[in-house]
């Protein structure tokens, strides 16, 4: 919010756009839901959003890839935290030993995040931070791209009914792709995969006014433009969801 406000203040006549991946997608969607139609972003794209953090945390603890990801992320988080540990000294319930012993993302959130923000438990922190609670309030065009086989941002966490009812949001789902692991596209596998290209096409479509009228037709037209390059793969988009073959 501070960054968007700063950019809007510096360039008041510019159209601003944002793209979020993974937890960044969750943060971006929460922001858009909180701002509603007053958001200073013209449009946005969210990829592999873990809409329900408690549900996705369960997935992290179950599967091989989720466990591998969580362990790796916890290690990186500890490294990033270490130089700043002194800043947290004195916080109620803060325990440096718990931080050092954190081997999963949940462990780290228990030791640091939920304590820092005053939540009574990790589950309470995850629930309050889940963008499934805010997606219904999004008031600008938002393209959501998910993979059904994502081991982290699991398909069960996607709030399809809330998305269906929100004319500003377009959901595109692929059968495969994992967690930000899409590989198909003209520039792939060494360049941008199709969702990155599609995100830019979606943004350009909104920027240039393609399909502008009602909010729903704006999002639908932009999504159709974004997914057009992949029609050879059998993709088709509508205002609720696009089902994409395995890639």
PDB file of C-alpha atoms in Angstrom:
ATOM      1  CA  UNK A   1       0.000   0.000   0.000  1.00  0.00           C
ATOM      2  CA  UNK A   2       2.822   2.386   0.845  1.00  0.00           C
ATOM      3  CA  UNK A   3       4.571   1.612  -2.452  1.00  0.00           C
ATOM      4  CA  UNK A   4       1.397   2.087  -4.484  1.00  0.00           C
ATOM      5  CA  UNK A   5       0.654   5.366  -2.701  1.00  0.00           C
ATOM      6  CA  UNK A   6       4.200   6.576  -3.368  1.00  0.00           C
ATOM      7  CA  UNK A   7       4.051   5.703  -7.057  1.00  0.00           C
ATOM      8  CA  UNK A   8       0.603   7.229  -7.446  1.00  0.00           C
ATOM      9  CA  UNK A   9       1.852  10.392  -5.766  1.00  0.00           C
ATOM     10  CA  UNK A  10       4.863  10.678  -8.050  1.00  0.00           C
ATOM     11  CA  UNK A  11       2.996   9.887 -11.253  1.00  0.00           C
ATOM     12  CA  UNK A  12      -0.648  10.810 -10.618  1.00  0.00           C
ATOM     13  CA  UNK A  13      -1.668  10.468 -14.269  1.00  0.00           C
ATOM     14  CA  UNK A  14      -0.066   7.052 -14.812  1.00  0.00           C
ATOM     15  CA  UNK A  15      -1.960   3.785 -14.853  1.00  0.00           C
ATOM     16  CA  UNK A  16      -0.441   1.422 -12.292  1.00  0.00           C
ATOM     17  CA  UNK A  17      -0.421  -2.377 -12.523  1.00  0.00           C
ATOM     18  CA  UNK A  18       0.898  -5.135 -10.274  1.00  0.00           C
ATOM     19  CA  UNK A  19       1.743  -8.828 -10.538  1.00  0.00           C
ATOM     20  CA  UNK A  20       2.090 -11.152  -7.543  1.00  0.00           C
ATOM     21  CA  UNK A  21       3.405 -14.705  -7.308  1.00  0.00           C
ATOM     22  CA  UNK A  22       2.691 -17.264  -4.561  1.00  0.00           C
ATOM     23  CA  UNK A  23       2.474 -15.534  -1.156  1.00  0.00           C
ATOM     24  CA  UNK A  24       2.948 -12.237  -2.994  1.00  0.00           C
ATOM     25  CA  UNK A  25      -0.228 -13.056  -4.922  1.00  0.00           C
ATOM     26  CA  UNK A  26      -2.047 -13.548  -1.620  1.00  0.00           C
ATOM     27  CA  UNK A  27      -0.767 -10.211  -0.306  1.00  0.00           C
ATOM     28  CA  UNK A  28      -1.711  -8.447  -3.551  1.00  0.00           C
ATOM     29  CA  UNK A  29      -5.223  -9.928  -3.536  1.00  0.00           C
ATOM     30  CA  UNK A  30      -5.718  -8.928   0.100  1.00  0.00           C
ATOM     31  CA  UNK A  31      -4.656  -5.391  -0.779  1.00  0.00           C
ATOM     32  CA  UNK A  32      -7.074  -5.226  -3.707  1.00  0.00           C
ATOM     33  CA  UNK A  33      -9.914  -6.555  -1.575  1.00  0.00           C
ATOM     34  CA  UNK A  34      -9.241  -4.037   1.172  1.00  0.00           C
ATOM     35  CA  UNK A  35      -9.074  -1.160  -1.313  1.00  0.00           C
ATOM     36  CA  UNK A  36     -12.026  -2.266  -3.443  1.00  0.00           C
ATOM     37  CA  UNK A  37     -12.986   0.120  -6.223  1.00  0.00           C
ATOM     38  CA  UNK A  38     -10.752   2.770  -4.642  1.00  0.00           C
ATOM     39  CA  UNK A  39      -7.579   0.831  -5.408  1.00  0.00           C
ATOM     40  CA  UNK A  40      -4.957   2.952  -7.137  1.00  0.00           C
ATOM     41  CA  UNK A  41      -4.077   0.028  -9.394  1.00  0.00           C
ATOM     42  CA  UNK A  42      -5.744  -0.168 -12.790  1.00  0.00           C
ATOM     43  CA  UNK A  43      -5.470  -3.973 -12.906  1.00  0.00           C
ATOM     44  CA  UNK A  44      -3.440  -6.831 -11.471  1.00  0.00           C
ATOM     45  CA  UNK A  45      -2.403 -10.451 -11.982  1.00  0.00           C
ATOM     46  CA  UNK A  46      -2.050 -13.106  -9.251  1.00  0.00           C
ATOM     47  CA  UNK A  47      -0.324 -16.442  -9.933  1.00  0.00           C
ATOM     48  CA  UNK A  48      -0.374 -19.543  -7.720  1.00  0.00           C
ATOM     49  CA  UNK A  49      -2.176 -17.775  -4.903  1.00  0.00           C
ATOM     50  CA  UNK A  50      -2.460 -19.866  -1.695  1.00  0.00           C
ATOM     51  CA  UNK A  51      -5.920 -18.413  -1.015  1.00  0.00           C
ATOM     52  CA  UNK A  52      -6.479 -20.398   2.196  1.00  0.00           C
ATOM     53  CA  UNK A  53      -3.241 -20.397   4.185  1.00  0.00           C
ATOM     54  CA  UNK A  54      -4.381 -22.967   6.731  1.00  0.00           C
ATOM     55  CA  UNK A  55      -5.403 -25.409   4.014  1.00  0.00           C
ATOM     56  CA  UNK A  56      -2.177 -24.839   2.111  1.00  0.00           C
ATOM     57  CA  UNK A  57      -0.169 -25.258   5.312  1.00  0.00           C
ATOM     58  CA  UNK A  58      -1.678 -28.723   5.717  1.00  0.00           C
ATOM     59  CA  UNK A  59      -0.560 -29.507   2.151  1.00  0.00           C
ATOM     60  CA  UNK A  60       2.943 -28.281   2.965  1.00  0.00           C
ATOM     61  CA  UNK A  61       3.152 -30.736   5.847  1.00  0.00           C
ATOM     62  CA  UNK A  62       1.861 -33.710   3.858  1.00  0.00           C
ATOM     63  CA  UNK A  63       3.434 -34.123   0.447  1.00  0.00           C
ATOM     64  CA  UNK A  64       7.063 -34.627  -0.521  1.00  0.00           C
ATOM     65  CA  UNK A  65       7.311 -31.418  -2.545  1.00  0.00           C
ATOM     66  CA  UNK A  66       5.476 -29.419   0.089  1.00  0.00           C
ATOM     67  CA  UNK A  67       7.801 -30.683   2.799  1.00  0.00           C
ATOM     68  CA  UNK A  68      10.855 -29.977   0.641  1.00  0.00           C
ATOM     69  CA  UNK A  69       9.608 -26.466  -0.092  1.00  0.00           C
ATOM     70  CA  UNK A  70       8.749 -25.719   3.532  1.00  0.00           C
ATOM     71  CA  UNK A  71      12.102 -26.950   4.816  1.00  0.00           C
ATOM     72  CA  UNK A  72      14.017 -24.950   2.217  1.00  0.00           C
ATOM     73  CA  UNK A  73      11.954 -21.816   2.851  1.00  0.00           C
ATOM     74  CA  UNK A  74      12.434 -22.089   6.609  1.00  0.00           C
ATOM     75  CA  UNK A  75      16.199 -22.314   6.144  1.00  0.00           C
ATOM     76  CA  UNK A  76      16.203 -19.200   3.960  1.00  0.00           C
ATOM     77  CA  UNK A  77      13.927 -17.338   6.367  1.00  0.00           C
ATOM     78  CA  UNK A  78      16.249 -18.091   9.278  1.00  0.00           C
ATOM     79  CA  UNK A  79      19.205 -16.738   7.286  1.00  0.00           C
ATOM     80  CA  UNK A  80      17.322 -13.557   6.404  1.00  0.00           C
ATOM     81  CA  UNK A  81      16.158 -13.123   9.972  1.00  0.00           C
ATOM     82  CA  UNK A  82      19.493 -13.669  11.720  1.00  0.00           C
ATOM     83  CA  UNK A  83      21.079 -10.244  11.006  1.00  0.00           C
ATOM     84  CA  UNK A  84      17.949  -8.552  12.368  1.00  0.00           C
ATOM     85  CA  UNK A  85      17.278 -10.749  15.399  1.00  0.00           C
ATOM     86  CA  UNK A  86      18.156  -7.970  17.852  1.00  0.00           C
ATOM     87  CA  UNK A  87      15.221  -5.903  16.580  1.00  0.00           C
ATOM     88  CA  UNK A  88      12.811  -8.514  17.928  1.00  0.00           C
ATOM     89  CA  UNK A  89      14.333  -8.808  21.374  1.00  0.00           C
ATOM     90  CA  UNK A  90      11.854  -7.819  24.047  1.00  0.00           C
ATOM     91  CA  UNK A  91       8.712  -8.708  22.156  1.00  0.00           C
ATOM     92  CA  UNK A  92       6.200 -10.626  24.319  1.00  0.00           C
ATOM     93  CA  UNK A  93       6.465 -14.391  23.805  1.00  0.00           C
ATOM     94  CA  UNK A  94       9.476 -14.008  21.522  1.00  0.00           C
ATOM     95  CA  UNK A  95      11.984 -16.850  21.915  1.00  0.00           C
ATOM     96  CA  UNK A  96      15.261 -16.801  19.970  1.00  0.00           C
ATOM     97  CA  UNK A  97      15.622 -20.523  20.571  1.00  0.00           C
ATOM     98  CA  UNK A  98      12.381 -21.249  18.708  1.00  0.00           C
ATOM     99  CA  UNK A  99      13.634 -19.279  15.727  1.00  0.00           C
ATOM    100  CA  UNK A 100      16.895 -21.206  15.604  1.00  0.00           C
ATOM    101  CA  UNK A 101      14.980 -24.486  15.837  1.00  0.00           C
ATOM    102  CA  UNK A 102      12.447 -23.645  13.106  1.00  0.00           C
ATOM    103  CA  UNK A 103      12.603 -26.311  10.394  1.00  0.00           C
ATOM    104  CA  UNK A 104       9.342 -25.502   8.579  1.00  0.00           C
ATOM    105  CA  UNK A 105       7.533 -22.349   7.493  1.00  0.00           C
ATOM    106  CA  UNK A 106       4.946 -23.008  10.196  1.00  0.00           C
ATOM    107  CA  UNK A 107       7.681 -23.247  12.830  1.00  0.00           C
ATOM    108  CA  UNK A 108       9.088 -19.896  11.729  1.00  0.00           C
ATOM    109  CA  UNK A 109       5.663 -18.259  11.718  1.00  0.00           C
ATOM    110  CA  UNK A 110       5.074 -19.605  15.222  1.00  0.00           C
ATOM    111  CA  UNK A 111       8.407 -18.257  16.446  1.00  0.00           C
ATOM    112  CA  UNK A 112       8.391 -14.880  14.677  1.00  0.00           C
ATOM    113  CA  UNK A 113       5.474 -13.821  12.503  1.00  0.00           C
ATOM    114  CA  UNK A 114       2.466 -14.456  14.701  1.00  0.00           C
ATOM    115  CA  UNK A 115       4.344 -13.050  17.737  1.00  0.00           C
ATOM    116  CA  UNK A 116       5.350  -9.903  15.859  1.00  0.00           C
ATOM    117  CA  UNK A 117       1.773  -9.151  14.811  1.00  0.00           C
ATOM    118  CA  UNK A 118       0.117 -10.222  18.037  1.00  0.00           C
ATOM    119  CA  UNK A 119      -1.866 -13.255  16.909  1.00  0.00           C
ATOM    120  CA  UNK A 120      -2.756 -15.861  19.539  1.00  0.00           C
ATOM    121  CA  UNK A 121      -1.797 -18.739  17.235  1.00  0.00           C
ATOM    122  CA  UNK A 122      -0.365 -19.539  13.817  1.00  0.00           C
ATOM    123  CA  UNK A 123      -3.778 -20.774  12.694  1.00  0.00           C
ATOM    124  CA  UNK A 124      -5.348 -17.434  13.645  1.00  0.00           C
ATOM    125  CA  UNK A 125      -2.622 -15.580  11.741  1.00  0.00           C
ATOM    126  CA  UNK A 126      -3.075 -17.768   8.662  1.00  0.00           C
ATOM    127  CA  UNK A 127      -6.848 -17.412   8.707  1.00  0.00           C
ATOM    128  CA  UNK A 128      -6.759 -13.629   9.042  1.00  0.00           C
ATOM    129  CA  UNK A 129      -4.194 -13.369   6.234  1.00  0.00           C
ATOM    130  CA  UNK A 130      -6.001 -15.614   3.732  1.00  0.00           C
ATOM    131  CA  UNK A 131      -7.104 -13.710   0.631  1.00  0.00           C
ATOM    132  CA  UNK A 132     -10.101 -16.014   0.150  1.00  0.00           C
ATOM    133  CA  UNK A 133     -11.756 -13.646   2.624  1.00  0.00           C
ATOM    134  CA  UNK A 134     -11.071 -10.593   0.443  1.00  0.00           C
ATOM    135  CA  UNK A 135     -11.429 -11.790  -3.160  1.00  0.00           C
ATOM    136  CA  UNK A 136     -15.135 -10.927  -3.219  1.00  0.00           C
ATOM    137  CA  UNK A 137     -14.321  -7.264  -2.568  1.00  0.00           C
ATOM    138  CA  UNK A 138     -11.804  -6.820  -5.401  1.00  0.00           C
ATOM    139  CA  UNK A 139     -12.969  -3.871  -7.494  1.00  0.00           C
ATOM    140  CA  UNK A 140     -10.480  -3.710 -10.389  1.00  0.00           C
ATOM    141  CA  UNK A 141      -9.711  -6.263 -13.157  1.00  0.00           C
ATOM    142  CA  UNK A 142      -7.735  -9.163 -11.677  1.00  0.00           C
ATOM    143  CA  UNK A 143      -6.422 -12.167 -13.591  1.00  0.00           C
ATOM    144  CA  UNK A 144      -5.875 -15.218 -11.368  1.00  0.00           C
ATOM    145  CA  UNK A 145      -3.739 -18.074 -12.751  1.00  0.00           C
ATOM    146  CA  UNK A 146      -3.602 -21.388 -10.850  1.00  0.00           C
ATOM    147  CA  UNK A 147      -2.380 -24.936 -11.539  1.00  0.00           C
ATOM    148  CA  UNK A 148      -4.583 -27.830 -10.451  1.00  0.00           C
ATOM    149  CA  UNK A 149      -1.569 -29.942  -9.496  1.00  0.00           C
ATOM    150  CA  UNK A 150       0.062 -27.227  -7.385  1.00  0.00           C
ATOM    151  CA  UNK A 151       1.356 -29.011  -4.258  1.00  0.00           C
ATOM    152  CA  UNK A 152       1.457 -25.772  -2.266  1.00  0.00           C
ATOM    153  CA  UNK A 153      -1.351 -23.458  -3.472  1.00  0.00           C
ATOM    154  CA  UNK A 154      -3.714 -26.422  -3.664  1.00  0.00           C
ATOM    155  CA  UNK A 155      -6.774 -26.356  -5.922  1.00  0.00           C
ATOM    156  CA  UNK A 156      -9.126 -26.964  -2.984  1.00  0.00           C
ATOM    157  CA  UNK A 157      -8.161 -23.572  -1.569  1.00  0.00           C
ATOM    158  CA  UNK A 158      -9.372 -21.610  -4.612  1.00  0.00           C
ATOM    159  CA  UNK A 159     -12.595 -19.700  -3.706  1.00  0.00           C
ATOM    160  CA  UNK A 160     -14.330 -20.426  -7.020  1.00  0.00           C
ATOM    161  CA  UNK A 161     -17.799 -19.332  -5.981  1.00  0.00           C
ATOM    162  CA  UNK A 162     -16.594 -15.932  -4.743  1.00  0.00           C
ATOM    163  CA  UNK A 163     -14.608 -15.493  -7.962  1.00  0.00           C
ATOM    164  CA  UNK A 164     -17.597 -16.511 -10.079  1.00  0.00           C
ATOM    165  CA  UNK A 165     -19.735 -13.856  -8.436  1.00  0.00           C
ATOM    166  CA  UNK A 166     -17.132 -11.096  -8.819  1.00  0.00           C
ATOM    167  CA  UNK A 167     -17.265  -9.632 -12.316  1.00  0.00           C
ATOM    168  CA  UNK A 168     -13.837  -8.058 -11.897  1.00  0.00           C
ATOM    169  CA  UNK A 169     -12.003 -11.372 -11.516  1.00  0.00           C
ATOM    170  CA  UNK A 170     -11.023 -13.929 -14.152  1.00  0.00           C
ATOM    171  CA  UNK A 171      -9.785 -17.367 -13.065  1.00  0.00           C
ATOM    172  CA  UNK A 172      -7.559 -19.396 -15.376  1.00  0.00           C
ATOM    173  CA  UNK A 173      -6.630 -22.908 -14.234  1.00  0.00           C
ATOM    174  CA  UNK A 174      -4.204 -25.325 -15.859  1.00  0.00           C
ATOM    175  CA  UNK A 175      -4.215 -29.074 -15.365  1.00  0.00           C
ATOM    176  CA  UNK A 176      -0.478 -29.056 -14.636  1.00  0.00           C
ATOM    177  CA  UNK A 177       2.167 -26.473 -13.824  1.00  0.00           C
ATOM    178  CA  UNK A 178       2.970 -27.168 -10.203  1.00  0.00           C
ATOM    179  CA  UNK A 179       3.890 -24.206  -8.077  1.00  0.00           C
ATOM    180  CA  UNK A 180       5.031 -21.595 -10.595  1.00  0.00           C
ATOM    181  CA  UNK A 181       6.453 -24.391 -12.728  1.00  0.00           C
ATOM    182  CA  UNK A 182       4.794 -23.696 -16.089  1.00  0.00           C
ATOM    183  CA  UNK A 183       7.139 -24.412 -18.990  1.00  0.00           C
ATOM    184  CA  UNK A 184       5.071 -24.010 -22.176  1.00  0.00           C
ATOM    185  CA  UNK A 185       5.230 -20.893 -24.324  1.00  0.00           C
ATOM    186  CA  UNK A 186       7.051 -19.363 -27.266  1.00  0.00           C
ATOM    187  CA  UNK A 187       9.984 -18.317 -25.070  1.00  0.00           C
ATOM    188  CA  UNK A 188      10.058 -21.454 -22.913  1.00  0.00           C
ATOM    189  CA  UNK A 189      11.857 -23.316 -21.499  1.00  0.00           C
ATOM    190  CA  UNK A 190      14.658 -20.733 -21.235  1.00  0.00           C
ATOM    191  CA  UNK A 191      12.530 -17.594 -21.490  1.00  0.00           C
ATOM    192  CA  UNK A 192       9.185 -16.481 -20.106  1.00  0.00           C
ATOM    193  CA  UNK A 193       6.509 -19.200 -19.869  1.00  0.00           C
ATOM    194  CA  UNK A 194       3.063 -18.416 -21.218  1.00  0.00           C
ATOM    195  CA  UNK A 195       1.563 -17.099 -17.925  1.00  0.00           C
ATOM    196  CA  UNK A 196       4.171 -14.317 -17.822  1.00  0.00           C
ATOM    197  CA  UNK A 197       3.435 -13.371 -21.407  1.00  0.00           C
ATOM    198  CA  UNK A 198      -0.288 -13.707 -20.772  1.00  0.00           C
ATOM    199  CA  UNK A 199      -0.033 -11.446 -17.737  1.00  0.00           C
ATOM    200  CA  UNK A 200       1.512  -8.699 -19.839  1.00  0.00           C
ATOM    201  CA  UNK A 201      -1.131  -9.164 -22.535  1.00  0.00           C
ATOM    202  CA  UNK A 202      -3.871  -8.964 -19.917  1.00  0.00           C
ATOM    203  CA  UNK A 203      -2.377  -5.757 -18.522  1.00  0.00           C
ATOM    204  CA  UNK A 204      -1.992  -4.282 -22.007  1.00  0.00           C
ATOM    205  CA  UNK A 205      -5.576  -5.176 -22.860  1.00  0.00           C
ATOM    206  CA  UNK A 206      -6.853  -3.332 -19.795  1.00  0.00           C
ATOM    207  CA  UNK A 207      -4.478  -0.419 -20.364  1.00  0.00           C
ATOM    208  CA  UNK A 208      -5.670   0.116 -23.911  1.00  0.00           C
ATOM    209  CA  UNK A 209      -9.335  -0.288 -23.053  1.00  0.00           C
ATOM    210  CA  UNK A 210     -10.070  -3.602 -24.767  1.00  0.00           C
ATOM    211  CA  UNK A 211     -13.549  -4.663 -23.781  1.00  0.00           C
ATOM    212  CA  UNK A 212     -14.079  -1.708 -21.447  1.00  0.00           C
ATOM    213  CA  UNK A 213     -17.715  -1.294 -20.578  1.00  0.00           C
ATOM    214  CA  UNK A 214     -19.034  -3.248 -17.671  1.00  0.00           C
ATOM    215  CA  UNK A 215     -16.327  -4.514 -15.332  1.00  0.00           C
ATOM    216  CA  UNK A 216     -17.106  -8.120 -16.160  1.00  0.00           C
ATOM    217  CA  UNK A 217     -16.756  -7.648 -19.915  1.00  0.00           C
ATOM    218  CA  UNK A 218     -13.485  -5.793 -19.325  1.00  0.00           C
ATOM    219  CA  UNK A 219     -11.980  -8.720 -17.467  1.00  0.00           C
ATOM    220  CA  UNK A 220     -13.382 -11.284 -19.896  1.00  0.00           C
ATOM    221  CA  UNK A 221     -12.051  -9.478 -22.973  1.00  0.00           C
ATOM    222  CA  UNK A 222      -8.648  -8.989 -21.399  1.00  0.00           C
ATOM    223  CA  UNK A 223      -8.427 -12.650 -20.414  1.00  0.00           C
ATOM    224  CA  UNK A 224      -9.395 -13.753 -23.903  1.00  0.00           C
ATOM    225  CA  UNK A 225      -6.645 -11.573 -25.344  1.00  0.00           C
ATOM    226  CA  UNK A 226      -4.122 -12.866 -22.814  1.00  0.00           C
ATOM    227  CA  UNK A 227      -4.816 -16.510 -23.539  1.00  0.00           C
ATOM    228  CA  UNK A 228      -5.119 -16.222 -27.309  1.00  0.00           C
ATOM    229  CA  UNK A 229      -1.542 -17.369 -28.047  1.00  0.00           C
ATOM    230  CA  UNK A 230      -2.243 -20.697 -26.359  1.00  0.00           C
ATOM    231  CA  UNK A 231      -5.409 -21.581 -28.296  1.00  0.00           C
ATOM    232  CA  UNK A 232      -3.428 -24.242 -30.166  1.00  0.00           C
ATOM    233  CA  UNK A 233      -3.081 -26.021 -26.843  1.00  0.00           C
ATOM    234  CA  UNK A 234      -6.846 -26.116 -26.450  1.00  0.00           C
ATOM    235  CA  UNK A 235      -7.216 -23.171 -24.072  1.00  0.00           C
ATOM    236  CA  UNK A 236     -10.437 -21.226 -23.902  1.00  0.00           C
ATOM    237  CA  UNK A 237     -11.290 -18.511 -21.402  1.00  0.00           C
ATOM    238  CA  UNK A 238     -14.478 -17.108 -19.907  1.00  0.00           C
ATOM    239  CA  UNK A 239     -15.280 -14.933 -16.924  1.00  0.00           C
ATOM    240  CA  UNK A 240     -15.264 -17.839 -14.500  1.00  0.00           C
ATOM    241  CA  UNK A 241     -12.426 -20.165 -15.459  1.00  0.00           C
ATOM    242  CA  UNK A 242     -10.316 -21.465 -18.288  1.00  0.00           C
ATOM    243  CA  UNK A 243      -9.324 -25.115 -18.245  1.00  0.00           C
ATOM    244  CA  UNK A 244      -5.956 -25.715 -19.846  1.00  0.00           C
ATOM    245  CA  UNK A 245      -4.503 -29.062 -20.982  1.00  0.00           C
ATOM    246  CA  UNK A 246      -1.365 -30.445 -19.402  1.00  0.00           C
ATOM    247  CA  UNK A 247       1.798 -28.450 -20.169  1.00  0.00           C
TER     248      UNK A 247
END
